[in-house]
Amino acid sequence: MMASCASCFLLVVMFSASCKAITSSDQMCTEKEANKTYNCENLGLAEVPDTLPNTTEFLEFGFNFLPTVENTTFSRLIDLIFLDLTRCQINWVHEDTFQNHHQLNTIVLTGNPLIFMAETSLNGPKLLKHLFLTQTGISNLGFIPMHNLENLESLHLGSNYISSIKFPENFPIQNLKVLDFQNNVIHYLSSEDMNTLKQATNLSLNFNGNDIKDIEPGAFHSKIFQSLKFGGSLNLSVILKGLQNTTTKSLWLGSYEDTDDEDLTSAMFDGLCEMSVESINLQKHYISDLSSATFRCFTQLQELDLTAHHLRELPSGIKGMKALKKLVLNVNRFDELCQIHAASFPSLTDLSIKGNMKKLDFGAGCLEKLENLQKLDLSHSDIEASDCCNLQLKNLHHLQYLNLSYNEPLTLQSQAFKECPRLEGLDLAFTHLHMKGPQSPFQNLHLLQVLNLSYCHLDTSNQHLLEGLEGLRHLNLQGNHFQDGSISKTSLLQTLSSLEILILSSCDLLSIDKQAFQSLGKMNHVDLSYNSLTGNSIDALSHLHGIYLNMAANNIHIIPSPLLLTLSQQSTINLSHNPLDCTCLNIHFITWYKENLQKFEGSEETVCANPPTLRGVKLSDVKLYCGITAVGIFFLVVFLFLGTVLLIFSIKFLLRWKYQHI
């Protein structure tokens, strides 16, 4: 009985440690890069905080209160390169506000109700390149200060009340590359207006959301643009007629969901014959009299986007489109793949039929004339095939990227992609895959580098499933399940010696064999998040160095001391949303964690779950006292006293027994 009591006292001493949270004061601004990049948005600030270092280069200061900006407002931040003042209720920008900011190249004033900008308000920066005056109430371009804009490359004036694009005389426009007038009230474009832009070359000009009712003949004559955007215009015939003798790489004429525009006719596109354009976007329109003649003036196009055109079939007999390299037919209503009449576009390298509104029949040999095709996207189209995919992909020997994700179940043959030996990227995510036999359907894809098999309901017990992929670098197996919730040392991963990125999140994993990743020595990114792994699973990564390791949202309570060496070898670690133990049983890990905070991401969500008094406290704010406390000392003294008494009584008992038996 006495020995039992002594043991109890000893246990009390051993566990008489105390713990508490040290709460650090929150910084007003979020530091993104030490001494350089800070986010001070939406903090109710009326001035620059003193805690912001003078070396700050990138500052997001939006959604604060700065009705007036003066030359003293940001004067000490002389290294600023980027300054975002979105929605700071700025009314006045005074003289020489940025006179000391010689490196400043981007100023964002979006969403401020500007009343006045001094003529010299933008003086100071030597290379001011980007100016955002979106939604600032500007109605006249004469409002914009002209001083010090000689190097300006982009000017954003969207969502204002501008009706004329005529710039003041001598406005420095020669270096402009982007000029954004979207969502203004511009209804007419004259030759005089456009002549003010003649000094700008290869300009990207955005008129999206303006109801252009007329363009003066010759306004765009002999002008060269990088891109022109007239999205949402109600009368495309006016636009195409007004753009005669224009050269542009890209022409965006798409519509929007909330735009009640008229149906298009083939005759409206006659204007394309009088201009030079490489790429056209016509999304969300409807051509009422679609025929092969509709494409008469499309012969020079290299890219064509007919997204959401209510197309059930492309006309057969389209001629002269040998220059077309990219065709986008997303969100249409084809019944089968052969209805696009692919032979009309023999030079295609990129074809997208994503999000078809009806179940799409994959067909057989529908694309065989596209022998130059390199990229094919058929995702989200309810494709189903019981014998995939060589007949369907016949003659696509140059295909490099194939997306069949988010489709109906596919049954893959052995060497299912034999027709596409040059595939480098294959996406089958969220498509239920069945395999014909144990052999790998991917075994001839020796050049494949990226494979997405997430949520494919794979039979992961098939060790041959990924054979032949010796060049694979990126593998996503998210959402697939492994037998008994464990990855064994003989798993399907063993043949992937070149793998660099492995995603195994949400796989219901309980454990990983220590040898499971032994053959994957080149890995630099491992995502094991949202499983039920414990700290011991880290041992499977002991041979890896410098990796990004994500073990967020697992079942990690305690990380044993011997595994800290494995963690210390890695570059970035995420242990957030784990039920971490913040008692002295985990003291070695907690101490190491606080000494290596720079390695961890998600620190705000890396919190204690136990003991209850520290639940929800950030691990970095916890301090443990694991020595002997005053209570522990008291019990230790009592224990020693009782031990001494017990020893004395034992000696007396032995001596008495000895004398009694002499």
XYZ file of C-alpha atoms in Angstrom:
662
model
C 0.000 0.000 0.000
C 2.839 2.365 0.867
C 4.586 1.602 -2.479
C 1.359 2.292 -4.346
C 1.036 5.702 -2.686
C 4.640 6.493 -3.524
C 4.001 5.737 -7.210
C 1.026 8.039 -7.200
C 3.097 10.844 -5.714
C 5.789 10.321 -8.350
C 3.240 10.566 -11.186
C 1.871 13.785 -9.740
C 5.371 15.278 -9.752
C 6.025 14.197 -13.343
C 2.887 15.843 -14.673
C 2.844 18.962 -12.520
C 3.780 21.171 -15.520
C 1.916 24.361 -16.259
C 1.130 26.029 -19.578
C -0.228 29.334 -20.786
C -0.773 31.324 -23.973
C 1.255 34.407 -24.722
C -0.870 36.517 -26.995
C 1.080 38.749 -29.311
C -0.407 42.067 -30.289
C -1.877 41.972 -33.806
C -0.157 44.128 -36.374
C -2.416 46.668 -38.000
C -1.112 45.893 -41.470
C -0.482 42.418 -42.852
C 3.091 41.798 -43.877
C 3.359 39.853 -47.142
C 7.080 40.289 -47.669
C 9.287 41.543 -44.869
C 10.045 45.271 -45.095
C 8.655 45.454 -48.652
C 5.019 44.411 -49.149
C 2.105 45.283 -46.846
C -1.691 45.124 -46.906
C -3.395 47.813 -44.837
C -6.822 47.532 -46.450
C -10.111 48.157 -44.649
C -8.622 49.167 -41.299
C -10.314 52.567 -40.976
C -6.978 54.352 -41.240
C -6.729 58.092 -41.823
C -2.934 58.116 -42.100
C 0.016 55.813 -42.661
C 0.689 53.785 -39.483
C 4.007 54.405 -37.742
C 4.612 50.648 -37.724
C 4.939 50.619 -41.519
C 8.669 50.568 -42.359
C 10.208 53.286 -44.533
C 11.436 50.573 -46.909
C 7.885 49.629 -47.999
C 7.687 49.157 -51.780
C 4.240 47.654 -52.382
C 1.360 49.064 -50.348
C -2.316 48.095 -50.535
C -4.077 50.859 -48.626
C -7.604 50.599 -50.054
C -10.895 50.978 -48.184
C -9.578 53.470 -45.638
C -10.411 57.159 -45.100
C -8.227 59.719 -46.890
C -10.479 62.522 -48.188
C -7.381 64.586 -48.997
C -4.016 63.329 -50.242
C -1.101 65.718 -49.788
C 2.657 65.642 -50.217
C 3.033 64.661 -46.556
C 0.611 61.717 -46.635
C 3.127 59.131 -47.888
C 6.263 61.281 -47.726
C 8.407 58.921 -45.639
C 7.699 55.900 -47.877
C 10.114 57.052 -50.563
C 10.762 53.518 -51.898
C 7.154 52.959 -53.003
C 6.768 51.176 -56.354
C 3.078 50.238 -56.165
C 0.365 52.177 -54.298
C -3.289 51.071 -54.173
C -5.716 53.652 -52.759
C -8.952 51.995 -53.911
C -12.116 53.444 -52.290
C -10.436 55.690 -49.747
C -13.081 58.424 -50.236
C -10.461 60.683 -51.803
C -11.832 64.005 -53.090
C -8.653 66.078 -53.417
C -5.195 65.180 -54.692
C -2.942 68.172 -54.026
C 0.194 69.532 -55.679
C 3.350 67.421 -55.605
C 1.675 64.631 -53.668
C 4.228 62.094 -54.941
C 7.223 64.403 -55.388
C 9.562 62.163 -53.330
C 8.434 58.872 -54.865
C 10.840 58.560 -57.767
C 10.390 54.764 -58.125
C 6.598 54.761 -58.098
C 5.256 53.150 -61.283
C 1.644 52.234 -60.390
C -1.028 54.401 -58.744
C -4.526 52.972 -58.187
C -7.265 55.514 -57.405
C -10.205 53.268 -58.315
C -13.558 54.038 -56.695
C -12.676 57.470 -55.277
C -15.107 60.392 -55.885
C -12.432 62.748 -57.217
C -13.296 66.446 -57.266
C -9.858 67.879 -57.937
C -6.440 66.677 -59.067
C -3.765 69.354 -59.162
C -1.863 69.695 -62.435
C 1.360 68.699 -60.645
C -0.216 66.058 -58.392
C 1.522 63.226 -60.266
C 4.944 64.898 -60.405
C 7.854 63.030 -58.866
C 7.812 59.453 -60.199
C 10.399 59.067 -62.938
C 8.743 56.037 -64.514
C 5.004 56.236 -63.794
C 3.625 53.519 -66.064
C 0.170 52.537 -64.798
C -2.621 54.860 -63.669
C -6.047 53.578 -62.560
C -8.856 56.164 -62.499
C -11.698 53.653 -62.780
C -15.033 54.691 -61.244
C -13.833 58.115 -60.135
C -16.652 60.202 -61.642
C -14.581 61.605 -64.528
C -16.655 63.000 -67.402
C -13.945 64.874 -69.305
C -10.429 63.738 -70.194
C -9.200 67.251 -69.466
C -9.575 66.397 -65.759
C -6.497 64.150 -65.887
C -3.225 65.934 -65.008
C -0.883 65.886 -67.997
C 2.372 66.545 -66.163
C 4.772 63.620 -65.820
C 2.790 61.082 -67.881
C 5.383 60.733 -70.655
C 6.149 57.111 -69.681
C 2.548 56.041 -69.087
C 1.818 52.596 -70.559
C -1.683 51.882 -69.265
C -4.527 54.270 -68.436
C -7.693 52.776 -66.949
C -10.790 54.997 -67.157
C -13.606 52.438 -66.946
C -17.021 52.972 -65.301
C -17.025 56.764 -65.562
C -19.169 59.308 -67.458
C -16.875 59.906 -70.422
C -18.704 60.586 -73.688
C -15.765 61.635 -75.879
C -12.316 60.038 -76.152
C -10.743 63.237 -77.470
C -7.660 63.938 -75.375
C -6.414 67.477 -74.776
C -3.773 68.707 -77.169
C -0.239 67.615 -76.217
C -1.515 64.854 -73.916
C 1.452 62.418 -73.680
C 0.062 59.315 -75.316
C 3.046 58.081 -77.290
C 3.953 55.201 -74.954
C 0.422 54.014 -74.151
C -0.138 50.287 -74.639
C -3.482 49.909 -72.823
C -6.346 52.425 -72.853
C -9.490 51.279 -71.055
C -12.807 53.099 -71.621
C -15.152 50.235 -70.715
C -18.586 51.001 -69.248
C -18.676 54.713 -70.087
C -21.265 56.627 -72.166
C -19.425 56.737 -75.488
C -21.926 56.539 -78.361
C -19.983 58.054 -81.257
C -16.401 57.751 -82.450
C -15.198 60.459 -84.811
C -12.059 60.755 -86.918
C -10.993 63.699 -84.782
C -11.290 61.616 -81.607
C -9.257 58.764 -83.040
C -6.575 61.078 -84.428
C -5.612 62.044 -80.893
C -4.433 58.431 -80.502
C -2.320 58.322 -83.656
C 0.971 58.530 -81.741
C 0.222 55.313 -79.868
C 1.291 52.142 -81.677
C -0.056 48.615 -81.092
C -2.574 50.012 -78.604
C -5.067 47.784 -76.779
C -8.279 49.820 -76.796
C -11.266 48.754 -74.695
C -14.796 50.041 -75.455
C -16.660 47.150 -73.778
C -20.009 48.166 -72.316
C -20.389 51.335 -74.403
C -23.383 51.463 -76.704
C -21.569 52.599 -79.853
C -24.288 53.829 -82.214
C -22.066 55.161 -84.990
C -18.453 55.393 -86.157
C -17.441 58.091 -88.618
C -16.247 56.518 -91.894
C -12.458 56.437 -91.988
C -12.079 56.976 -88.233
C -10.013 53.782 -87.939
C -8.510 53.957 -91.425
C -4.961 52.525 -91.659
C -4.613 52.309 -87.870
C -2.860 49.369 -86.231
C -3.950 47.961 -82.856
C -2.921 45.157 -80.566
C -6.546 44.575 -79.589
C -9.951 46.211 -79.944
C -12.856 45.428 -77.626
C -16.457 46.376 -78.395
C -18.174 43.808 -76.179
C -21.825 44.417 -75.413
C -22.406 46.648 -78.436
C -25.998 46.326 -79.637
C -25.277 46.788 -83.340
C -22.248 44.882 -84.587
C -22.826 45.921 -88.196
C -21.999 49.518 -87.166
C -18.783 48.344 -85.496
C -17.588 46.135 -88.360
C -18.423 48.775 -90.963
C -16.613 51.450 -88.964
C -13.470 49.335 -88.627
C -12.796 49.113 -92.358
C -9.111 49.260 -93.309
C -8.075 48.609 -89.717
C -5.413 46.139 -88.598
C -5.704 44.436 -85.208
C -4.439 41.180 -83.761
C -7.521 40.691 -81.589
C -11.138 41.840 -81.995
C -13.526 41.191 -79.093
C -17.195 41.481 -80.125
C -18.784 39.226 -77.525
C -22.009 39.915 -75.690
C -23.080 39.492 -72.052
C -25.879 37.678 -70.238
C -27.712 40.922 -69.456
C -27.321 42.443 -72.936
C -30.466 42.393 -75.057
C -28.776 42.580 -78.434
C -30.159 41.733 -81.854
C -29.608 38.476 -83.702
C -26.696 38.559 -86.112
C -26.911 37.908 -89.829
C -24.244 36.699 -92.212
C -24.255 40.035 -94.043
C -23.056 41.836 -90.908
C -19.670 40.134 -91.241
C -18.976 41.521 -94.704
C -16.984 44.292 -93.037
C -14.367 41.729 -92.013
C -13.320 41.461 -95.646
C -12.097 45.067 -95.441
C -9.915 44.689 -92.361
C -6.994 42.619 -91.134
C -7.656 40.652 -87.948
C -6.108 37.507 -86.481
C -8.479 36.658 -83.621
C -12.219 37.275 -83.128
C -14.385 36.609 -80.079
C -18.133 36.449 -80.823
C -19.349 34.795 -77.607
C -23.028 34.815 -76.589
C -24.440 35.809 -79.959
C -26.841 34.041 -82.292
C -26.470 34.010 -86.069
C -29.939 33.557 -87.515
C -28.915 32.496 -91.027
C -25.773 30.505 -90.297
C -24.344 28.855 -93.390
C -20.980 28.209 -94.995
C -21.269 31.672 -96.591
C -21.247 33.243 -93.099
C -17.526 32.476 -92.921
C -16.669 34.046 -96.282
C -14.682 36.881 -94.657
C -13.159 34.715 -91.908
C -10.471 33.203 -94.113
C -7.545 35.130 -92.567
C -8.494 34.319 -88.999
C -6.122 32.386 -86.761
C -8.463 32.233 -83.738
C -12.285 32.137 -83.573
C -14.427 32.004 -80.426
C -18.086 31.015 -80.904
C -18.877 30.277 -77.240
C -22.596 30.083 -76.373
C -23.828 30.564 -79.945
C -26.717 28.083 -79.609
C -24.934 25.975 -82.222
C -26.287 22.504 -82.971
C -24.014 21.991 -85.940
C -21.409 23.884 -87.915
C -22.231 24.159 -91.613
C -20.523 21.678 -93.880
C -18.617 23.036 -96.833
C -16.897 25.918 -95.048
C -13.977 26.788 -97.290
C -10.781 28.789 -97.071
C -10.190 28.600 -93.300
C -6.788 26.992 -93.580
C -5.183 29.695 -91.412
C -7.364 28.931 -88.362
C -5.261 27.594 -85.484
C -7.669 27.866 -82.539
C -11.434 27.215 -82.464
C -13.560 27.639 -79.327
C -17.061 26.113 -79.401
C -17.825 26.031 -75.678
C -21.366 25.974 -74.228
C -23.180 24.982 -77.415
C -25.677 22.206 -78.173
C -23.922 19.616 -80.337
C -25.259 16.045 -80.234
C -22.063 14.480 -81.516
C -18.499 15.541 -82.107
C -18.728 14.955 -85.856
C -21.196 17.855 -86.158
C -18.362 20.394 -86.052
C -17.137 19.132 -89.457
C -13.521 19.325 -88.371
C -12.210 18.809 -91.907
C -13.131 22.451 -92.646
C -10.327 23.543 -90.300
C -7.312 21.398 -91.296
C -4.684 23.562 -89.574
C -6.246 23.566 -86.097
C -3.821 23.149 -83.210
C -6.281 24.033 -80.409
C -9.917 22.917 -80.175
C -12.225 23.501 -77.211
C -15.777 22.131 -76.884
C -16.142 22.634 -73.150
C -19.444 22.625 -71.269
C -21.621 21.321 -74.112
C -25.269 21.791 -73.166
C -26.274 18.324 -74.363
C -24.753 14.876 -73.914
C -21.940 14.778 -76.466
C -21.367 11.608 -78.446
C -17.601 11.117 -78.725
C -18.091 9.402 -82.084
C -15.322 7.636 -83.994
C -12.735 9.408 -86.105
C -14.602 12.740 -85.969
C -11.313 14.611 -85.579
C -9.036 12.441 -87.738
C -8.470 15.253 -90.267
C -6.949 17.435 -87.536
C -3.524 15.835 -87.735
C -1.871 19.029 -86.398
C -4.069 19.237 -83.291
C -2.036 19.786 -80.112
C -4.656 20.755 -77.528
C -8.170 19.304 -77.110
C -10.617 20.259 -74.342
C -13.847 18.237 -74.147
C -14.497 18.710 -70.419
C -17.923 19.186 -68.787
C -19.689 17.721 -71.844
C -21.328 14.533 -70.473
C -19.201 12.358 -72.758
C -19.620 8.633 -72.149
C -17.681 5.855 -73.857
C -17.507 2.118 -73.222
C -14.393 1.599 -75.350
C -12.113 4.616 -75.058
C -10.182 6.229 -76.609
C -8.243 5.140 -79.720
C -11.132 5.200 -82.202
C -12.275 8.583 -80.950
C -8.784 10.105 -81.107
C -7.749 8.519 -84.364
C -4.830 10.186 -86.171
C -4.205 12.793 -83.446
C -0.524 11.867 -83.297
C 0.606 15.401 -82.390
C -1.823 15.898 -79.498
C -0.004 17.202 -76.412
C -2.836 18.149 -74.041
C -6.176 16.352 -73.578
C -8.917 17.340 -71.121
C -11.750 14.845 -70.582
C -12.562 15.914 -67.023
C -16.076 16.173 -65.563
C -17.642 13.689 -67.960
C -19.709 10.518 -67.665
C -18.000 7.140 -66.998
C -15.298 6.091 -69.439
C -14.008 2.556 -69.910
C -10.339 2.732 -70.867
C -8.734 0.122 -73.098
C -5.249 -1.158 -72.560
C -3.079 1.545 -74.154
C -6.187 3.723 -74.415
C -4.171 6.619 -75.803
C -2.069 4.787 -78.353
C -3.131 7.317 -81.023
C -1.640 10.173 -78.946
C 1.900 9.097 -78.021
C 3.051 12.712 -77.611
C 0.653 13.597 -74.819
C 2.277 15.739 -72.151
C -0.844 16.646 -70.149
C -3.924 14.483 -69.488
C -6.852 15.611 -67.298
C -9.499 13.028 -66.357
C -10.635 14.592 -63.078
C -14.148 13.792 -61.839
C -14.667 11.234 -64.608
C -15.405 7.731 -63.326
C -12.836 5.437 -64.947
C -13.170 1.707 -65.567
C -10.194 -0.330 -66.772
C -10.316 -3.224 -69.223
C -7.953 -5.650 -67.543
C -5.037 -5.064 -65.204
C -2.695 -3.437 -67.722
C -2.100 0.292 -67.610
C -4.151 2.386 -70.067
C -1.302 4.921 -69.995
C 1.635 2.579 -70.722
C 2.609 4.154 -74.068
C 2.583 7.751 -72.771
C 6.319 8.019 -72.176
C 6.272 11.827 -72.622
C 3.384 12.469 -70.219
C 4.350 14.981 -67.543
C 1.031 15.959 -65.918
C -1.766 13.509 -65.054
C -4.916 14.509 -63.171
C -6.879 11.500 -61.891
C -8.649 13.228 -59.009
C -12.004 11.753 -57.971
C -11.867 9.069 -60.691
C -12.914 6.141 -58.423
C -9.693 4.338 -59.298
C -8.811 0.814 -58.283
C -5.661 1.867 -56.446
C -4.871 -1.739 -55.541
C -3.842 -2.304 -59.185
C -0.069 -1.976 -58.982
C 0.184 -1.796 -62.802
C -2.189 1.171 -63.193
C 0.542 3.772 -63.693
C 3.170 1.707 -65.470
C 4.900 3.257 -68.461
C 4.852 6.793 -67.079
C 8.568 7.091 -66.434
C 8.536 10.805 -67.373
C 5.561 11.796 -65.179
C 6.284 14.803 -62.977
C 2.870 15.858 -61.642
C 0.259 13.377 -60.389
C -3.067 14.300 -58.799
C -4.876 11.427 -57.058
C -7.066 13.589 -54.845
C -10.311 11.987 -53.736
C -9.357 8.400 -54.599
C -9.322 5.757 -51.889
C -6.640 3.233 -50.934
C -7.242 -0.213 -49.504
C -7.489 -0.126 -45.691
C -6.720 3.597 -45.819
C -3.024 2.890 -46.194
C -0.335 3.409 -48.836
C 1.899 0.350 -48.830
C 5.491 -0.009 -49.951
C 4.253 -1.914 -53.016
C 1.654 0.663 -54.091
C 0.951 1.848 -57.645
C 3.353 4.779 -57.078
C 6.548 2.727 -57.144
C 7.183 3.074 -60.896
C 7.054 6.903 -60.934
C 10.733 7.642 -60.375
C 10.564 11.103 -62.028
C 7.618 12.369 -59.980
C 8.042 15.858 -58.523
C 4.507 16.790 -57.428
C 2.159 14.332 -55.704
C -1.358 15.242 -54.527
C -3.074 12.741 -52.224
C -5.500 15.030 -50.425
C -8.956 13.800 -49.373
C -8.049 10.132 -49.857
C -9.227 8.981 -46.383
C -5.668 7.908 -45.568
C -4.950 6.552 -42.098
C -1.290 5.620 -42.507
C 1.638 5.544 -44.923
C 4.262 2.819 -44.919
C 7.755 4.097 -44.174
C 8.973 2.744 -47.541
C 5.950 3.914 -49.602
C 7.743 6.878 -51.197
C 11.253 5.435 -51.183
C 11.505 5.298 -54.998
C 10.178 8.863 -55.393
C 13.403 10.663 -54.647
C 12.755 13.677 -56.895
C 9.587 14.899 -55.205
C 9.474 18.559 -54.195
C 5.745 18.986 -53.486
C 3.614 16.564 -51.441
C -0.006 17.318 -50.558
C -1.476 14.967 -47.933
C -4.113 17.366 -46.622
C -7.626 16.410 -45.545
C -6.869 12.854 -44.527
C -6.708 11.146 -41.111
C -2.949 10.735 -40.834
C -1.082 10.937 -37.547
C 2.318 12.447 -36.858
C 4.046 9.101 -37.407
C 3.228 9.283 -41.143
C 5.896 11.967 -41.486
C 8.496 9.200 -41.261
C 7.662 8.185 -44.860
C 9.249 11.463 -46.006
C 12.566 11.089 -44.168
C 14.561 10.628 -47.405
C 13.205 13.843 -48.983
C 14.748 17.299 -48.679
C 13.526 20.803 -49.492
C 9.934 19.838 -50.295
C 6.641 21.666 -49.880
C 4.672 19.500 -47.449
C 0.957 20.018 -46.876
C -0.511 17.954 -44.024
C -3.327 20.336 -43.150
C -6.584 18.940 -41.761
C -5.316 15.538 -40.639
C -5.389 13.818 -37.236
C -2.014 14.943 -35.938
C -1.915 15.353 -32.151
C 1.726 14.830 -31.262
C 4.846 14.814 -33.424
C 7.551 12.633 -31.831
C 10.965 14.218 -31.363
C 12.811 11.865 -33.788
C 10.610 13.138 -36.645
C 11.629 16.767 -36.168
C 14.739 16.071 -38.244
C 12.518 15.079 -41.193
C 10.500 18.282 -40.838
C 13.618 20.415 -40.530
C 14.771 19.138 -43.949
C 11.714 20.604 -45.729
C 11.265 24.118 -47.147
C 7.572 24.814 -46.469
C 5.153 22.966 -44.180
C 1.420 23.322 -43.531
C 0.018 21.716 -40.376
C -3.069 23.901 -40.020
C -6.437 22.496 -38.909
C -4.899 19.577 -37.011
C -5.987 18.716 -33.418
C -2.560 19.558 -32.005
C -1.691 18.727 -28.416
C -0.291 21.714 -26.520
C 0.859 19.901 -23.400
C 4.311 18.923 -22.236
C 3.973 15.650 -24.140
C 4.496 17.748 -27.296
C 6.975 20.266 -25.875
C 9.821 19.372 -28.241
C 7.712 19.933 -31.353
C 6.164 23.175 -30.052
C 9.600 24.567 -29.189
C 10.953 23.608 -32.617
C 7.852 25.028 -34.350
C 8.315 28.446 -32.737
C 11.989 28.456 -33.710
C 11.124 27.653 -37.364
C 8.015 29.733 -38.026
C 9.453 30.843 -41.370
C 8.961 27.299 -42.646
C 5.242 27.211 -41.953
C 2.243 28.439 -43.891
C -1.254 28.637 -42.433
C 0.116 29.695 -39.053
C -3.098 31.552 -38.203
C -4.995 28.233 -38.389
C -2.304 26.153 -36.700
C -3.897 26.094 -33.250
C -4.172 23.973 -30.142
C -6.951 21.443 -29.597
C -5.821 20.200 -26.199
C -5.902 21.047 -23.292
C -9.318 22.735 -23.288
C -7.877 25.894 -21.713
C -5.731 26.477 -24.810
C -8.192 25.311 -27.453
C -8.086 27.673 -30.443
C -4.887 29.431 -29.354
C -2.246 29.779 -32.062
C 0.666 27.430 -31.564
C 3.091 30.333 -31.921
C 1.445 32.060 -28.934
C 1.775 29.126 -26.541
C 4.454 28.946 -23.890
C 4.818 25.790 -21.822
C 6.414 25.472 -18.382
C 7.422 21.851 -18.163
C 9.764 21.990 -15.147
C 8.777 21.168 -11.554
C 6.356 23.760 -10.171
C 5.852 24.773 -6.518
C 3.104 22.180 -6.251
C 5.444 19.621 -7.749
C 8.188 20.507 -5.257
C 5.725 20.108 -2.368
C 4.713 16.641 -3.528
C 8.363 15.725 -4.148
C 9.284 16.689 -0.546
C 6.342 14.695 0.768
C 7.368 11.769 -1.434
C 10.984 11.887 -0.185
C 9.821 12.176 3.424
C 7.511 9.197 3.089
C 10.236 7.290 1.274
C 12.661 8.001 4.121
C 10.114 6.915 6.754
C 9.423 3.766 4.752
C 13.137 3.009 4.514
C 13.664 3.480 8.267
C 10.749 1.212 9.108
C 12.013 -1.371 6.637
C 15.494 -1.370 8.200
C 14.063 -1.688 11.717
C 11.832 -4.518 10.566
C 14.767 -6.372 8.997
C 16.976 -5.906 12.068
C 14.208 -7.118 14.407
C 13.597 -10.161 12.212
C 17.315 -10.914 12.121
C 17.738 -10.795 15.921
C 14.655 -12.936 16.401
C 16.207 -15.693 14.282
C 19.715 -15.732 15.767
